[in-house]
Amino acid sequence: MSSEIGPKQAGRSVRILLVGDRDVGKTSIILSLVNEEFLDEVPGRAETITIPAEVTPELVPTDIIDYYENEQDHEELCDQIRNADVICMVFSVVDDTSRLNIRDKWMPLLRECQLNNDIFHPVILVGNKSDLINSISMHLVEDVLYEYPEIETYIQCSAKMLMNISEMFCYAQTAVLHPTAPLYSVEDKILTEKCKKCLCRIFKICDADNDGLLNDEELNNFQRHCFDCHLPLQQLNGIKTIINMNCERGISPSNCVTLDGFLFLHMLFILKGKAQTTWTVIRKFGYNDRLDFSYSYLHPNLKVDKYCTIELSHKGEHFLSRLFETHDKDKDDCLSPVELKSLFSMCTEEPQLLRKCLYNTNHKGWITSQGWLSFWSYCTLVEADTTLAYLAMLGYNMKTGNQLSGVQVTRSKKIDLQKKQSHRSVYICHVIGSKGSGKSTICKRHVKTTKIDDHLENTIEPNISVNRVQVYGQDKYLVLKEINPISENHLIKDDINCDVACLVFDSSQSCSFEYIAHVYLKYYQNRNIPVLIVSNDKGKPLVKQDYILQPDQFCKQNKLSAPYVFFNSSEGKKLYSNLATMASLPHKYSPHQSSLIPSLRESIVFIWKTGIGVAMVALCGLLVGKCLVKPKKDLLS
């Protein structure tokens, strides 16, 4: 797998601070880097050097700060340590005192200055004046390397011979941009838990068929996504050989890479000093430097006008359908708790909205494929930001680059009214009625689920159900939301606004209709919202309603459809299709739209007036023509 360094990280810069005893060569190292030659005479302290991004290996601007104890007190040193991104701890390989002071003085001081930090700044241990010894002496620093895990690496250099000077600063940059500590525990010699969790999610996303293995095609898709290049077969086989030789269960009998093998490979990158490879992968899948999801990855900017809504696009729906299919191991068209947990293991948690609405399930209460798509249609409508976040976490971005193509913004509702046509596919219906009218039953019967308690017709929390319905042969999603106002005589704006209102009364209770009649007259009479009056038949004798008008008379007077009689049976399913139809054709079913839709009588009068006007214009033209022709004949004679 490629280990090339990616493009510049936007907004990043690196502050490198050099500390150590006097006369170990800190200033000489900085000046040798800048001048590309060794100066025999150097000042006590070099000024802060800023290196432009385009001349650094990691393509980020870099500040190099020198420390000189004769000019800086302890407090100023601590401030510089806290403000630095990485510390280069310099000692002389021919001076035992400067070397011993690393453990006895400098490393304790660094920690003391960073007591309030979550993690310590990375440290590069630098042994200067290596031109005065014959070979690299790792035994000089082995004890301090094990004692302080924040020390990323040890490098020997020579400011006089210009040896490993640029490499030292390259290591310092890498320690900031691609630190080892968040990925690997030096003490335990294993990947950190957060790193392991990130890589497990990445493996699962790349495992397109969800068989627990990465085949050659899946590995190449992973390679293209992270490094934008193809993985040659010879290199791929070489990687598998390395994994197989070092990781007992790293390669499956079918010659595919297992999760153990995938984790081992990244640990090998880190141990070989190529943590940037693992960081490139992790950042490509949306993680920040703390191995948490970056905000911009989960929440891209999406502008939505006031009268528009957001729905799943065809791509988004196809992705979620495919995700359901690959996790439905037993192919029973539903996800068991184990299968659902496996699916959402790629996310921080299950969406909370999943437990706050009703959708189709099997007899065990397991979500079906239709319930799955219904839920996401509802979630996108009311919490589009949640859908965008979960599309990213579930791996949608791997094929498309951005989850915005997984949703679409609908046309303004105002334009729908003008065009007398709606292209939306998700509608929300508010179910309103007095206590005991049966609005809870209507919401619950919208779906097939065992989550319903038949003995609890009324609940404190509003019932929300979503299911797919047919409107003129097309699939639409209808969301039913039971409205339980704080006060029966007062509805807030959010209780009123919807695509269609379902006003329910109990035909066996004489005082039931009066409530919804008042609701209609107060809140819906002058709004462009279709309304359907529903008479809930509970199998009891019908009674006369205690209102000045009976339900059918009220509907006729207010130009509403006749009351729909709802039976608590399978026959009542037609109600939901009717509601969705009304929502999709608001211009036809909204009484307040009558001004936009001329009546038949008005149309006929308009046609007659237009016809008479055209006839009179024609007659006048004929008379004028005759008058002009007569003088012309007289002139000729």
CSV table of C-alpha atoms in Angstrom, one decimal, residues 19 169 321 351 361 458 481:
chain,number,residue,atom,x,y,z
A,19,VAL,CA,15.8,23.0,24.0
A,169,PHE,CA,13.3,18.8,11.1
A,321,SER,CA,-31.0,-0.6,0.6
A,351,PRO,CA,-29.7,7.0,15.7
A,361,THR,CA,-41.3,-4.9,11.6
A,458,ASN,CA,-53.4,6.9,24.4
A,481,LYS,CA,-47.7,12.4,13.8
